[in-house]
Amino acid sequence: MSEQNDTMVHDFVKRLYVLSNPDDCKAVYDEWATTYNADVQHAGVDYVAPILTASAVIAAGGNISGSILDAGCGTGFVGVALAKSGANNIDGIDLSPSMLEFARKTGVYKDLTVVDMTKAINKQDQSYDVITCVGTFTQGHVGPEPALQELVRLMKKDGLLVCTVLNDVWVSGGYKAEIERLEAVGAVTVLKTEDMDYYRRGDDQQKARMVILKRV
Ligand SMILES: C[S@@+](CC[C@H](N)C(=O)[O-])C[C@H]1O[C@@H](n2cnc3c(N)ncnc32)[C@H](O)[C@@H]1O
């Protein structure tokens, strides 16, 4: 990664993590969209969360021949990784129309919609076999409620939700508690909440939880 790309990532992330409403978040991602891919990836090794998530879907036995929703899809890294493994029925939702324009250019998404995941999602119950959500459960972005419950609602029985939650907010942001609640009410079985690399840059490594939930 060049120093310039590196600085851009730091600047945008610093601005994003202190935001408190979706309108501001949308404005920052609309601005970042044109350089996002180059800024977060260098030779495909730095921002590893999307590829690790796609691998986790497959390792957990997710039905990638079925219907997939990539929530907070951004420019489409996760969809591209899943498509390389044979998925061909992927929808994407995201807050930022500009990020979605780049996702559209990948050619791997069927339906791409502007959705604010801090609110109820206008899609039918039990629509998807697999839902991914990478890089979106973090500071200044999407909190655990109502988003986790909404994504669970959209999953078919035995479907998988595979998402990342940055370690910094795993407990303090209420994600762990909401996942425990969803398990306690019998909505999901928690298959995994494991430490994963999120972003690697030399010695500077950001860690996240890889969360895998199965719809009961
Ligand atoms: C770090 S990017 C991750 C994008 C993509 N999943 C990836 O791994 O490259 C976070 C994404 O979350 C989206 N986002 C932020 N707040 C959102 C909200 N309230 N509803 C839906 N998407 C949101 C942003 O627009 C951005 O595309």
Short mmCIF file of C-alpha atoms and ligand atoms in Angstrom, two decimals:
data_model
loop_
_atom_site.label_atom_id
_atom_site.label_comp_id
_atom_site.label_asym_id
_atom_site.label_seq_id
_atom_site.Cartn_x
_atom_site.Cartn_y
_atom_site.Cartn_z
CA MET A 1 0.00 0.00 0.00
CA SER A 2 1.41 3.40 -0.90
CA GLU A 3 1.84 6.01 1.81
CA GLN A 4 -0.81 8.11 0.10
CA ASN A 5 -3.38 5.27 0.18
CA ASP A 6 -2.47 4.63 3.79
CA THR A 7 -3.05 8.24 4.79
CA MET A 8 -6.39 8.28 2.99
CA VAL A 9 -7.60 5.21 4.91
CA HIS A 10 -6.57 6.76 8.21
CA ASP A 11 -8.24 10.07 7.39
CA PHE A 12 -11.54 8.52 6.30
CA VAL A 13 -11.66 5.99 9.15
CA LYS A 14 -10.90 8.72 11.70
CA ARG A 15 -13.79 10.78 10.34
CA LEU A 16 -16.16 7.79 10.17
CA TYR A 17 -15.63 6.35 13.65
CA VAL A 18 -16.85 9.50 15.40
CA LEU A 19 -20.04 9.95 13.38
CA SER A 20 -23.40 9.70 15.09
CA ASN A 21 -25.91 9.62 12.26
CA PRO A 22 -26.41 7.82 8.94
CA ASP A 23 -26.62 11.03 6.87
CA ASP A 24 -23.06 11.98 7.80
CA CYS A 25 -21.86 8.41 7.25
CA LYS A 26 -23.48 8.35 3.80
CA ALA A 27 -21.79 11.64 2.89
CA VAL A 28 -18.33 10.34 3.86
CA TYR A 29 -18.75 7.06 1.91
CA ASP A 30 -20.14 8.92 -1.12
CA GLU A 31 -16.94 10.97 -1.03
CA TRP A 32 -14.65 7.95 -0.44
CA ALA A 33 -16.24 5.65 -3.06
CA THR A 34 -13.96 6.54 -5.99
CA THR A 35 -10.73 5.70 -4.16
CA TYR A 36 -12.02 3.17 -1.58
CA ASN A 37 -10.81 0.03 -3.38
CA ALA A 38 -7.31 1.37 -3.99
CA ASP A 39 -7.10 2.80 -0.49
CA VAL A 40 -8.00 -0.36 1.42
CA GLN A 41 -6.30 -2.94 -0.75
CA HIS A 42 -2.81 -3.32 -2.03
CA ALA A 43 -2.16 -6.45 -4.08
CA GLY A 44 -5.26 -7.85 -2.37
CA VAL A 45 -3.63 -8.55 0.99
CA ASP A 46 -4.30 -5.64 3.33
CA TYR A 47 -8.06 -5.49 3.93
CA VAL A 48 -8.54 -9.22 4.45
CA ALA A 49 -11.99 -9.24 6.09
CA PRO A 50 -14.02 -9.72 2.86
CA ILE A 51 -12.02 -12.69 1.61
CA LEU A 52 -11.87 -14.29 5.06
CA THR A 53 -15.65 -13.87 5.38
CA ALA A 54 -16.31 -15.48 1.99
CA SER A 55 -14.07 -18.40 3.02
CA ALA A 56 -15.92 -18.66 6.35
CA VAL A 57 -19.27 -18.88 4.55
CA ILE A 58 -18.00 -21.83 2.55
CA ALA A 59 -16.26 -23.51 5.50
CA ALA A 60 -19.48 -23.25 7.54
CA GLY A 61 -21.43 -24.99 4.77
CA GLY A 62 -23.35 -21.90 3.61
CA ASN A 63 -25.54 -22.60 0.59
CA ILE A 64 -23.76 -20.38 -1.92
CA SER A 65 -25.85 -21.78 -4.78
CA GLY A 66 -28.83 -20.24 -3.01
CA SER A 67 -29.87 -16.64 -2.48
CA ILE A 68 -27.32 -14.36 -0.82
CA LEU A 69 -27.62 -10.87 0.65
CA ASP A 70 -24.45 -8.83 1.13
CA ALA A 71 -25.51 -6.21 3.70
CA GLY A 72 -23.38 -3.06 3.73
CA CYS A 73 -21.87 -4.37 0.51
CA GLY A 74 -19.91 -1.20 -0.27
CA THR A 75 -18.00 -1.52 -3.54
CA GLY A 76 -18.54 -5.27 -3.59
CA PHE A 77 -15.45 -7.06 -2.26
CA VAL A 78 -17.50 -9.78 -0.55
CA GLY A 79 -19.75 -10.37 -3.56
CA VAL A 80 -16.74 -10.70 -5.84
CA ALA A 81 -15.10 -13.20 -3.48
CA LEU A 82 -18.30 -15.25 -3.23
CA ALA A 83 -18.81 -15.15 -7.01
CA LYS A 84 -15.31 -16.57 -7.50
CA SER A 85 -16.50 -19.56 -5.48
CA GLY A 86 -19.55 -20.00 -7.70
CA ALA A 87 -22.25 -17.84 -6.12
CA ASN A 88 -24.50 -16.27 -8.74
CA ASN A 89 -27.56 -15.03 -6.89
CA ILE A 90 -26.27 -12.16 -4.77
CA ASP A 91 -28.16 -9.02 -3.76
CA GLY A 92 -26.51 -6.06 -2.08
CA ILE A 93 -27.74 -3.27 0.18
CA ASP A 94 -25.83 -0.21 1.33
CA LEU A 95 -26.42 3.31 2.60
CA SER A 96 -24.20 4.97 0.00
CA PRO A 97 -25.41 5.22 -3.62
CA SER A 98 -21.85 5.95 -4.74
CA MET A 99 -20.46 2.79 -3.12
CA LEU A 100 -23.32 0.86 -4.77
CA GLU A 101 -22.34 2.25 -8.18
CA PHE A 102 -18.96 0.54 -7.79
CA ALA A 103 -20.63 -2.66 -6.60
CA ARG A 104 -22.77 -2.52 -9.77
CA LYS A 105 -19.65 -2.33 -11.93
CA THR A 106 -18.38 -5.66 -10.53
CA GLY A 107 -21.25 -7.35 -12.38
CA VAL A 108 -21.72 -9.95 -9.63
CA TYR A 109 -24.79 -8.48 -7.90
CA LYS A 110 -28.34 -9.08 -9.10
CA ASP A 111 -30.18 -6.42 -7.15
CA LEU A 112 -28.53 -3.43 -5.46
CA THR A 113 -30.59 -1.18 -3.21
CA VAL A 114 -29.98 1.86 -1.06
CA VAL A 115 -30.96 0.80 2.47
CA ASP A 116 -30.31 2.35 5.86
CA MET A 117 -29.64 -0.60 8.13
CA THR A 118 -30.23 1.46 11.27
CA LYS A 119 -33.93 1.11 10.41
CA ALA A 120 -36.28 -1.72 9.44
CA ILE A 121 -35.25 -3.27 6.11
CA ASN A 122 -37.92 -3.33 3.44
CA LYS A 123 -37.52 -6.96 2.38
CA GLN A 124 -39.60 -10.07 3.01
CA ASP A 125 -39.01 -12.50 5.88
CA GLN A 126 -36.91 -15.59 5.10
CA SER A 127 -35.63 -14.40 1.72
CA TYR A 128 -31.98 -15.48 1.92
CA ASP A 129 -29.90 -18.63 2.44
CA VAL A 130 -26.77 -16.66 3.32
CA ILE A 131 -26.29 -13.10 4.56
CA THR A 132 -22.90 -11.46 4.86
CA CYS A 133 -22.11 -8.16 6.53
CA VAL A 134 -18.48 -7.04 6.55
CA GLY A 135 -17.00 -3.83 7.94
CA THR A 136 -20.41 -2.36 8.72
CA PHE A 137 -20.90 -3.33 12.37
CA THR A 138 -18.53 -0.76 13.79
CA GLN A 139 -18.25 2.71 15.32
CA GLY A 140 -20.17 5.42 13.48
CA HIS A 141 -21.82 2.86 11.18
CA VAL A 142 -24.52 0.34 12.14
CA GLY A 143 -25.28 -0.65 15.74
CA PRO A 144 -26.62 -4.06 16.81
CA GLU A 145 -30.26 -2.97 17.04
CA PRO A 146 -32.38 -3.37 15.05
CA ALA A 147 -29.90 -4.51 12.39
CA LEU A 148 -28.97 -7.96 13.71
CA GLN A 149 -32.58 -8.90 14.34
CA GLU A 150 -33.56 -7.57 10.91
CA LEU A 151 -30.88 -9.65 9.16
CA VAL A 152 -31.99 -12.73 11.12
CA ARG A 153 -35.58 -12.04 10.01
CA LEU A 154 -34.44 -12.07 6.37
CA MET A 155 -32.73 -15.45 6.69
CA LYS A 156 -34.38 -18.71 5.67
CA LYS A 157 -34.51 -21.50 8.25
CA ASP A 158 -31.00 -22.99 8.61
CA GLY A 159 -29.60 -20.00 6.72
CA LEU A 160 -26.30 -18.47 7.82
CA LEU A 161 -25.47 -14.92 8.82
CA VAL A 162 -21.72 -14.37 8.59
CA CYS A 163 -20.56 -10.97 9.75
CA THR A 164 -17.63 -9.08 11.20
CA VAL A 165 -17.80 -6.93 14.34
CA LEU A 166 -14.73 -4.88 15.23
CA ASN A 167 -13.25 -6.06 18.55
CA ASP A 168 -13.19 -2.50 19.87
CA VAL A 169 -17.01 -2.43 19.97
CA TRP A 170 -17.86 -6.13 20.34
CA VAL A 171 -18.85 -5.73 24.00
CA SER A 172 -19.07 -1.95 24.47
CA GLY A 173 -21.24 -1.47 21.37
CA GLY A 174 -23.77 -4.10 22.55
CA TYR A 175 -23.22 -6.58 19.69
CA LYS A 176 -22.26 -9.49 21.97
CA ALA A 177 -25.31 -8.90 24.18
CA GLU A 178 -27.70 -8.68 21.23
CA ILE A 179 -26.35 -11.92 19.74
CA GLU A 180 -26.74 -13.63 23.11
CA ARG A 181 -30.32 -12.33 23.29
CA LEU A 182 -31.13 -13.64 19.80
CA GLU A 183 -29.82 -17.06 20.85
CA ALA A 184 -31.71 -16.94 24.16
CA VAL A 185 -35.04 -16.26 22.41
CA GLY A 186 -34.41 -19.20 20.07
CA ALA A 187 -33.98 -17.19 16.87
CA VAL A 188 -30.44 -18.38 16.12
CA THR A 189 -27.74 -20.81 17.08
CA VAL A 190 -24.35 -19.16 17.49
CA LEU A 191 -21.85 -21.25 15.51
CA LYS A 192 -18.86 -18.98 15.95
CA THR A 193 -17.69 -15.69 17.49
CA GLU A 194 -13.97 -15.96 16.87
CA ASP A 195 -11.08 -13.52 16.65
CA MET A 196 -10.05 -12.81 13.07
CA ASP A 197 -7.68 -10.49 11.24
CA TYR A 198 -9.64 -7.59 9.84
CA TYR A 199 -7.00 -5.39 8.37
CA ARG A 200 -3.29 -6.22 8.08
CA ARG A 201 -0.65 -3.63 7.48
CA GLY A 202 2.77 -4.72 8.62
CA ASP A 203 2.72 -4.72 12.40
CA ASP A 204 -0.51 -2.74 12.51
CA GLN A 205 -3.26 -5.33 12.61
CA GLN A 206 -6.84 -4.60 13.41
CA LYS A 207 -8.83 -7.51 14.81
CA ALA A 208 -12.52 -8.28 14.60
CA ARG A 209 -14.94 -11.01 15.61
CA MET A 210 -16.05 -13.37 12.90
CA VAL A 211 -19.64 -14.09 13.86
CA ILE A 212 -21.56 -16.99 12.33
CA LEU A 213 -25.22 -17.39 13.25
CA LYS A 214 -27.56 -20.13 12.02
CA ARG A 215 -31.27 -19.33 11.77
CA VAL A 216 -33.34 -21.71 13.84
C1 LIG B 1 -16.02 -0.40 5.69
S1 LIG B 1 -17.27 -0.33 4.46
C2 LIG B 1 -17.40 -2.07 4.09
C3 LIG B 1 -17.94 -2.30 2.70
C4 LIG B 1 -17.79 -3.73 2.20
N1 LIG B 1 -18.62 -4.66 2.96
C5 LIG B 1 -16.34 -4.14 2.29
O1 LIG B 1 -16.03 -5.05 3.07
O2 LIG B 1 -15.53 -3.54 1.56
C6 LIG B 1 -18.74 -0.04 5.38
C7 LIG B 1 -19.99 0.07 4.51
O3 LIG B 1 -21.12 0.22 5.37
C8 LIG B 1 -22.02 1.07 4.74
N2 LIG B 1 -22.91 1.63 5.75
C9 LIG B 1 -22.62 2.51 6.73
N3 LIG B 1 -23.71 2.82 7.44
C10 LIG B 1 -24.74 2.10 6.88
C11 LIG B 1 -26.13 2.02 7.15
N4 LIG B 1 -26.71 2.73 8.12
N5 LIG B 1 -26.87 1.19 6.37
C12 LIG B 1 -26.31 0.47 5.37
N6 LIG B 1 -24.99 0.53 5.06
C13 LIG B 1 -24.21 1.34 5.81
C14 LIG B 1 -21.13 2.13 4.09
O4 LIG B 1 -21.80 2.86 3.09
C15 LIG B 1 -19.98 1.27 3.58
O5 LIG B 1 -20.18 0.86 2.26
#
